[in-house]
Short mmCIF file of C-alpha atoms (C1' of nucleotides) in Angstrom, two decimals:
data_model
loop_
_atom_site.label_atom_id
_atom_site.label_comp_id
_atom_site.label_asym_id
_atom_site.label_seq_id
_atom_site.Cartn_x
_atom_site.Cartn_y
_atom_site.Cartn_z
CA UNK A 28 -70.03 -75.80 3.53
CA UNK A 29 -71.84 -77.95 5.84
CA UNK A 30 -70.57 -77.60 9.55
CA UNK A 31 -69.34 -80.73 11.27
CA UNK A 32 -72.44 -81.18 13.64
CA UNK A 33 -74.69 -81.83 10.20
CA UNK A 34 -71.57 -83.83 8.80
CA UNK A 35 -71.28 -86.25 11.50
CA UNK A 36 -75.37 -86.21 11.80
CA UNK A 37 -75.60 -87.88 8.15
CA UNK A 38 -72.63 -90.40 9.04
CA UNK A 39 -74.85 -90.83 12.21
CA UNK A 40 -77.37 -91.54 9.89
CA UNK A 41 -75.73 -93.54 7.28
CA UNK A 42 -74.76 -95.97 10.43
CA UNK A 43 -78.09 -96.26 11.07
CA UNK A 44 -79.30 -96.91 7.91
CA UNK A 45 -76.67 -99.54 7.42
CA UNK A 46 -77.34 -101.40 11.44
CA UNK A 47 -81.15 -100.89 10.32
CA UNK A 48 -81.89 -105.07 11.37
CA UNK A 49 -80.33 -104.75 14.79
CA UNK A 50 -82.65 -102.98 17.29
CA UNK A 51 -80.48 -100.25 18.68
CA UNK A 52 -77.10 -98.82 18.19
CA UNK A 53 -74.87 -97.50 20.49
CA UNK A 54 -74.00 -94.01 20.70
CA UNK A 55 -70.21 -95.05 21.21
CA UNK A 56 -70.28 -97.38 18.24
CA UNK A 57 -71.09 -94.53 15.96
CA UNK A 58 -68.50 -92.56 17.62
CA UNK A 59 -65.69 -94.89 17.39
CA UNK A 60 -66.40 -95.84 14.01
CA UNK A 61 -65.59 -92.45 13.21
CA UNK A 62 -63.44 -91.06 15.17
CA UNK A 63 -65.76 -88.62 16.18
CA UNK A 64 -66.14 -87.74 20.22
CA UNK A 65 -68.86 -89.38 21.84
CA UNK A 66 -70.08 -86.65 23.90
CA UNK A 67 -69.97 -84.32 20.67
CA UNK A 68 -72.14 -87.12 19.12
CA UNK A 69 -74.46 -87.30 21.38
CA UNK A 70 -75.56 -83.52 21.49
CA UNK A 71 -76.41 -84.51 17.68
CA UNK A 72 -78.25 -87.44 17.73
CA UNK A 73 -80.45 -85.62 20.89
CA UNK A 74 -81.44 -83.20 18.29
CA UNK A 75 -82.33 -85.81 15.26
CA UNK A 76 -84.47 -87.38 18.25
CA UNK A 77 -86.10 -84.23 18.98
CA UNK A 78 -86.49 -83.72 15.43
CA UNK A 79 -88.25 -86.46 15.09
CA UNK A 80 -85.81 -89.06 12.76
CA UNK A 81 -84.83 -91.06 15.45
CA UNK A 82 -85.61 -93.30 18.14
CA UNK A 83 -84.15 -94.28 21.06
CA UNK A 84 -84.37 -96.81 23.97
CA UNK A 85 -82.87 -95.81 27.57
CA UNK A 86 -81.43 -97.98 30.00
CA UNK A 87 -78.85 -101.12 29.80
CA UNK A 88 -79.60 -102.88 26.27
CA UNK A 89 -80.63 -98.89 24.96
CA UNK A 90 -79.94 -97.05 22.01
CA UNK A 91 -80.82 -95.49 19.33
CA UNK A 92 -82.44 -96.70 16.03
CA UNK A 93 -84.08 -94.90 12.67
CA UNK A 94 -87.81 -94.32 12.99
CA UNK A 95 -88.33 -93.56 9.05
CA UNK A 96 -87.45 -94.77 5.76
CA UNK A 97 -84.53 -93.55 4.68
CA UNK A 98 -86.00 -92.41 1.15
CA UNK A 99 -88.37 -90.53 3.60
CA UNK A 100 -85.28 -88.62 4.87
CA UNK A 101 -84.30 -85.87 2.62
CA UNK A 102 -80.97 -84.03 3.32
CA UNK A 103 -82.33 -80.71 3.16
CA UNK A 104 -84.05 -82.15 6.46
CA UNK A 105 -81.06 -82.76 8.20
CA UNK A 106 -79.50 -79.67 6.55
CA UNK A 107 -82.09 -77.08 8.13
CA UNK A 108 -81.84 -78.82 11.49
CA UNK A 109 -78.31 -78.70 12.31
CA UNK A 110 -77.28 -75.76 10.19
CA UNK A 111 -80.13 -73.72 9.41
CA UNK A 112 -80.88 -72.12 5.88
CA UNK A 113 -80.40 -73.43 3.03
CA UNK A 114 -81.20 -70.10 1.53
CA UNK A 115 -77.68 -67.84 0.40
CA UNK A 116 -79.16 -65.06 2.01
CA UNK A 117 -81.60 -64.37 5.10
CA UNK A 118 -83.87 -62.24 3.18
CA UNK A 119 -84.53 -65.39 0.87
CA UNK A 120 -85.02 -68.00 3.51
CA UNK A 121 -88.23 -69.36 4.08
CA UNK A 122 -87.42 -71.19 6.97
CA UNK A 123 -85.18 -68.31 8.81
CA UNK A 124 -86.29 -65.15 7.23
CA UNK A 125 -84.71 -62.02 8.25
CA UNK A 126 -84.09 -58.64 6.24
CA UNK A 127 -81.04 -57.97 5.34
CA UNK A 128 -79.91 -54.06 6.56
CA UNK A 129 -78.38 -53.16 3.35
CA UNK A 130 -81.04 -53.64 1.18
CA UNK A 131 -83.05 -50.61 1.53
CA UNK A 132 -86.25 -52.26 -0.45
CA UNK A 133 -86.05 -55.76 -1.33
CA UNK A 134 -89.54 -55.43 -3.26
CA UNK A 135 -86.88 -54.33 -6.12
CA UNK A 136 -83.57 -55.86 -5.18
CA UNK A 137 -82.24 -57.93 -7.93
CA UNK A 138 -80.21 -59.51 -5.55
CA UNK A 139 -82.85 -60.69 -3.78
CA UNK A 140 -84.99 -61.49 -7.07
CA UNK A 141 -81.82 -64.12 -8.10
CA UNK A 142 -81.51 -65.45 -4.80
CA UNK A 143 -84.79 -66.78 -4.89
CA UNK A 144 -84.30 -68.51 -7.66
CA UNK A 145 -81.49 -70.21 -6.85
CA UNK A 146 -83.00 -71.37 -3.18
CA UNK A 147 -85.55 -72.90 -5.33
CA UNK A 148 -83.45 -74.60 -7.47
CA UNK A 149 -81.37 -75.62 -4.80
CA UNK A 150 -84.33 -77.17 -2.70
CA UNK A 151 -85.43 -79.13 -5.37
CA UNK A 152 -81.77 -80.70 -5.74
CA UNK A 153 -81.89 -81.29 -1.69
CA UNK A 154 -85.34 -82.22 -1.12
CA UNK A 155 -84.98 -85.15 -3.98
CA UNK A 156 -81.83 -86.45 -2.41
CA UNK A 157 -82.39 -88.67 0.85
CA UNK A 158 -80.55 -91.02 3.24
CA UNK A 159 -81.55 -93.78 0.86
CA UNK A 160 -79.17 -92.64 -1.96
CA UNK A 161 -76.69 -92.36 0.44
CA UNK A 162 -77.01 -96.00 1.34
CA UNK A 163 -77.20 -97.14 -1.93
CA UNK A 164 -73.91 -95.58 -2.80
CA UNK A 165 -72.30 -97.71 -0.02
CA UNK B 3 -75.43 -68.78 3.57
CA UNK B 4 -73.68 -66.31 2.43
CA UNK B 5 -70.92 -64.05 4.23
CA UNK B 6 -71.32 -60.76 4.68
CA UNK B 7 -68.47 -59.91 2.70
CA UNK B 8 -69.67 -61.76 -0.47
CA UNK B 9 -73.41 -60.63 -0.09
CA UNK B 10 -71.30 -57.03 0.05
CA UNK B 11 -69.35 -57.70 -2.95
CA UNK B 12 -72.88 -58.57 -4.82
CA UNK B 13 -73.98 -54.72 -4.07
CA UNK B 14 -71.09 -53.14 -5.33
CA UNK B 15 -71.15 -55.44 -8.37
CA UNK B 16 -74.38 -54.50 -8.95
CA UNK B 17 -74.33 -50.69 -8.57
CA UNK B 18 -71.06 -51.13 -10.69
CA UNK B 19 -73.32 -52.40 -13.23
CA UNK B 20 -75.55 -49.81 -12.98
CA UNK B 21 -73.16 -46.98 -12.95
CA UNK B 22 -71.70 -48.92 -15.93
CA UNK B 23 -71.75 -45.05 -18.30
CA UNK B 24 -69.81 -43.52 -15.63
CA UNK B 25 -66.12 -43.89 -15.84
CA UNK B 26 -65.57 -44.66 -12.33
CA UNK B 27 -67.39 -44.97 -8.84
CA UNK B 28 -65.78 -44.10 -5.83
CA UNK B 29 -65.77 -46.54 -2.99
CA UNK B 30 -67.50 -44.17 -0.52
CA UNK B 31 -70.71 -43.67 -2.92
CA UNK B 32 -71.13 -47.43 -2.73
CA UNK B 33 -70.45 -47.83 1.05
CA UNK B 34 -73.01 -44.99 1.69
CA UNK B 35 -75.96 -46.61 -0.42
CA UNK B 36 -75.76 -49.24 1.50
CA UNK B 37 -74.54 -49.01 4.46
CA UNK B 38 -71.60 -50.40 4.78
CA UNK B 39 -68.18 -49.71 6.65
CA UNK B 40 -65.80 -47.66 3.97
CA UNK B 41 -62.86 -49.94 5.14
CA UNK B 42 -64.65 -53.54 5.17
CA UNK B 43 -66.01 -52.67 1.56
CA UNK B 44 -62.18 -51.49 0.52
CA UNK B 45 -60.85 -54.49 1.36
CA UNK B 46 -63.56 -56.78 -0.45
CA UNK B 47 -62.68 -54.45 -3.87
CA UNK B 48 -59.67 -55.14 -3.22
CA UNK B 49 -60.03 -58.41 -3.44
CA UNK B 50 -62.41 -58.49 -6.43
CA UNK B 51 -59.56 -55.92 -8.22
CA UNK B 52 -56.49 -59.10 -7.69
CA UNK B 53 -59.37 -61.44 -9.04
CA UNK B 54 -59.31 -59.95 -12.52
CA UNK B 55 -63.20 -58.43 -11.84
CA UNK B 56 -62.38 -55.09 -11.31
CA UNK B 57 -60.41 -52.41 -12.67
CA UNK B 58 -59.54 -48.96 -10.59
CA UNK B 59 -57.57 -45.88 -11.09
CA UNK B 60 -55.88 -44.29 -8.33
CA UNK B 61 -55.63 -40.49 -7.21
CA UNK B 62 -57.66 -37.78 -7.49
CA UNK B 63 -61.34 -38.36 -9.50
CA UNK B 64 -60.20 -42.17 -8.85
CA UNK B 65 -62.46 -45.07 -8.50
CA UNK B 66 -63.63 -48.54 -9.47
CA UNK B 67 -65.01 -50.22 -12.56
CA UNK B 68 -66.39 -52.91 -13.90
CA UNK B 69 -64.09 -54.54 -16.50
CA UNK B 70 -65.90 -57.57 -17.75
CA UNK B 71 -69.78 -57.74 -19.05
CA UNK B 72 -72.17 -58.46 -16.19
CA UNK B 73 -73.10 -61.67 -18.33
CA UNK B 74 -69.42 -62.49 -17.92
CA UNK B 75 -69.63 -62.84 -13.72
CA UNK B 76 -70.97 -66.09 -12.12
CA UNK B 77 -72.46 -66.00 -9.04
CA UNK B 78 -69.88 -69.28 -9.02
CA UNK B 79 -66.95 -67.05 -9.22
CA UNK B 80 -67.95 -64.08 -6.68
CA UNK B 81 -69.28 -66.52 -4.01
CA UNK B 82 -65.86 -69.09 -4.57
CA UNK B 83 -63.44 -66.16 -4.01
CA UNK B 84 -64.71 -64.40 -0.97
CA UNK B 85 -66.60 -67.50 0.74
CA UNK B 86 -64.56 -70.13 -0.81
CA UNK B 87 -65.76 -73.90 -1.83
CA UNK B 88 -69.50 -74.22 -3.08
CA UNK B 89 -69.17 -78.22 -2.43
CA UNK B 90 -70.96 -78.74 0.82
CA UNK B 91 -68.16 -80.55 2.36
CA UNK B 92 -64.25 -80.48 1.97
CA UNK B 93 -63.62 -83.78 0.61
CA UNK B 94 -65.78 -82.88 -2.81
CA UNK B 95 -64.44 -79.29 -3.12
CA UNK B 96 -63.08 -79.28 -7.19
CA UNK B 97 -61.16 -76.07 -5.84
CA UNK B 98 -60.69 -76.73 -1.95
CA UNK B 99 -60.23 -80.32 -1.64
CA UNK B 100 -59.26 -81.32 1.62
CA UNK B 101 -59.99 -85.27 2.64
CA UNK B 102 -62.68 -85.43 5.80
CA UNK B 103 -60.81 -87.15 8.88
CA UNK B 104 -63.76 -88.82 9.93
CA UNK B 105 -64.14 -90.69 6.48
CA UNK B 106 -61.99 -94.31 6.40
CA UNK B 107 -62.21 -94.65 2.49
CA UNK B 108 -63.62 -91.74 0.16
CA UNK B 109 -64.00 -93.91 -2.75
CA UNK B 110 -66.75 -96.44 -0.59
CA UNK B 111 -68.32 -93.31 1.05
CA UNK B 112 -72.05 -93.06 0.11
CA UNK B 113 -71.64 -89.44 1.53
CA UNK B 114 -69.17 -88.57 -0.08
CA UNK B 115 -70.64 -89.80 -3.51
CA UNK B 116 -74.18 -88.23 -2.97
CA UNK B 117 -72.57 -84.82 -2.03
CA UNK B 118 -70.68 -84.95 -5.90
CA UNK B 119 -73.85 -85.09 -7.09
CA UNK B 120 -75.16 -82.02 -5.48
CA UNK B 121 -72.30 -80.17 -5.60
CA UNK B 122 -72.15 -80.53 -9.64
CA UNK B 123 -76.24 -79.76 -9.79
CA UNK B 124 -75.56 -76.90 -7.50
CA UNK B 125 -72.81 -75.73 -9.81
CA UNK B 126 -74.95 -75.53 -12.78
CA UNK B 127 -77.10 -72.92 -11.39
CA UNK B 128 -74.50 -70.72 -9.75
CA UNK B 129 -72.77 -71.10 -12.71
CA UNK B 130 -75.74 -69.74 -14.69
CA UNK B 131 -76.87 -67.04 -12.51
CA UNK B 132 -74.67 -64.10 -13.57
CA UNK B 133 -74.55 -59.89 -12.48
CA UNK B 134 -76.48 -59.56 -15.66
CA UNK B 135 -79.64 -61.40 -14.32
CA UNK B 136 -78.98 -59.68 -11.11
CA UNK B 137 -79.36 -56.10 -13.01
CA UNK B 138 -82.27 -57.36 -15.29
CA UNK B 139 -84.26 -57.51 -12.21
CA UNK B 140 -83.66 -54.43 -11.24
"C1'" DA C 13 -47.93 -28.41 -3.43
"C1'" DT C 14 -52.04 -30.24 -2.07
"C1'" DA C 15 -55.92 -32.96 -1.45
"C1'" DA C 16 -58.39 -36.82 -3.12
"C1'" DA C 17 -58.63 -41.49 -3.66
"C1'" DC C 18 -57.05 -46.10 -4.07
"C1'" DC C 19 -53.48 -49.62 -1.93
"C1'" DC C 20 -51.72 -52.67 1.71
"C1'" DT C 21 -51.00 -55.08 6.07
"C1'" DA C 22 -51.87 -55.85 10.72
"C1'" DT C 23 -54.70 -56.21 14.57
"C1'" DA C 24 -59.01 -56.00 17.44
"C1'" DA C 25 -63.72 -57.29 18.40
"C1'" DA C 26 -67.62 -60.13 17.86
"C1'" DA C 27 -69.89 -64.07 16.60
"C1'" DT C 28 -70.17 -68.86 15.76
"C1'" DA C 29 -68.77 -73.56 15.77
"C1'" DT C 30 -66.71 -77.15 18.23
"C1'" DA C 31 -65.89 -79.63 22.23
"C1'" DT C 32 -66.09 -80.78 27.13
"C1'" DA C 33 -68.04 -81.41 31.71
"C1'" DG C 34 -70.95 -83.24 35.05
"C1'" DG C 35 -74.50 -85.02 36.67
"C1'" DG C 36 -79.73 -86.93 35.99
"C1'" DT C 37 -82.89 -90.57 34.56
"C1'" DT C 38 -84.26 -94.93 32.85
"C1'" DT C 39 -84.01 -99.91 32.44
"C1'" DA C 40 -82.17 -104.88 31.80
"C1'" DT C 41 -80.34 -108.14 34.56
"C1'" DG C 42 -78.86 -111.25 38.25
"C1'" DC D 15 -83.58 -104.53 44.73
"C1'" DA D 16 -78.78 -103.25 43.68
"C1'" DT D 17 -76.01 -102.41 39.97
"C1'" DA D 18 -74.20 -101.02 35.79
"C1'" DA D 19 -75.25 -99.60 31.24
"C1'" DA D 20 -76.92 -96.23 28.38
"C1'" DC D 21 -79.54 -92.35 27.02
"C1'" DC D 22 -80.98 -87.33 28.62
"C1'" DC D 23 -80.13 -82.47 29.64
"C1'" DT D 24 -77.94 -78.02 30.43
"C1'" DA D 25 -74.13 -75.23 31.09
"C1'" DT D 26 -69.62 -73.78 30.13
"C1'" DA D 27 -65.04 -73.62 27.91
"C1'" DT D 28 -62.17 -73.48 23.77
"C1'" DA D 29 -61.13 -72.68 19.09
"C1'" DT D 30 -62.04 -70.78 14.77
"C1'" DT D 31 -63.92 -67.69 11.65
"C1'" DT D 32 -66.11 -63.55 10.46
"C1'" DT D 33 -66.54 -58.81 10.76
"C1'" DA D 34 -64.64 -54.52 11.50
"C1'" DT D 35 -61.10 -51.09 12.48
"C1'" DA D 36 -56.64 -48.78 12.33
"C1'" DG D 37 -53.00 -46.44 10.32
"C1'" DG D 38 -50.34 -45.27 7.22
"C1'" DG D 39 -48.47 -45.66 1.91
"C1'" DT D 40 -48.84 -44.50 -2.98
"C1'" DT D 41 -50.68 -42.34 -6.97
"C1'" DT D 42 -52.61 -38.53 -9.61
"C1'" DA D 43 -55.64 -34.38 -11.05
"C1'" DT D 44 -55.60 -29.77 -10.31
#
DNA sequence: ATAAACCCTATAAAATATATAGGGTTTATG
DNA sequence: CATAAACCCTATATATTTTATAGGGTTTAT
């Protein structure tokens, strides 16, 4: 399951998306629109900025605003930022690798073999779906 | 990712499997293979005994077995009973529905409708990958 | 009778996720 | 240039979940 920090990101987002013809949003907007606390909120979109997806504009009159397409923003994006691997297991990640300390050689863990297979075919299902479809379903 | 507990429950199906002539395996053989606590890995049979995957036979020259075909064991059904929903978030869980607080209306929520989608792709494959292709790699 | 081995429930410890706090910096505006 | 609005940053507290341990109970081969 997706933790609430990568939830809230792609309502965040989705608000965004939606307020894409006004220059800048307000934190708080976002917040109350979802109930979500603004402070919580904030931490969030800080890190989408960081990452990259968003812009913002300090000051009275500030905000924040999308600085991509959102067909250019897949959810495995926002995934891996706020909650880390997509991969089942660490020994499979390609973003967060670590070994795992059971395995005593994953060169011929069948375990490991599957999980590779289904990171792949779960990246292609993540990687294809973006903000856009999102806001299309809306 | 995965817990511990059902990345655990993976190894013991899978050295099940391949201990599959043998009448039974004793909880301690698995634990030592791969490292893992006697008690934490007792509990998770335990757990994969009330789910109908297991069979064991108590006393003396006791143990575990497997009592369905590897072919017969989802990834689905291991990962759903010791880590719980596959659906990335509550609200499109098939088995642990639970509506998301910060959502007004489910049925308008572009979210919401995207993350059906990937839950039902992501079910096909985890519903595909079985113990069998775990021990065929092997 | 005894020891081996699974069965069961409760609790402790550790890790992680969630939320809050408090001030710092920037900027439009009058 | 004073003020208030709004983002920026880091640290800490709280809650929840995961991981592990504890301690005995029950069954059965020998």
């Amino acid at each position: 399951m997706l933790s609430k920090k990568t939830k809230y990101a792609l309502h965040a987002l989705t608000y965004l998306g939606k307020h894409k013809d006004e220059k800048t949003v307000l934190i708080q907007d976002i917040a109350e629109e979802h109930g979500i606390s603004h402070k919580f909120l904030e931490n969030i979109l800080l890190e989408l900025k960081k990452a990259g997806m968003l812009g913002s504009k300090k000051g009275k009159g500030g905000g924040y605003y999308l600085i991509k397409e959102p067909k250019d923003i897949p959810l495995s994006r926002v995934i891996r930022l706020l909650d880390g691997p997509i991969a089942l297991l660490p020994c499979v990640s390609l973003n967060y690798y670590e070994p795992c300390a059971e395995c005593k050689n994953e060169a011929v863990c069948g375990i490991n073999r599957v999980m590779i297979q289904v990171r792949d075919e779960t990246l292609k299902i993540l990687e294809n779906k973006t903000l856009d479809d999102i806001l299309r379903e809306e």
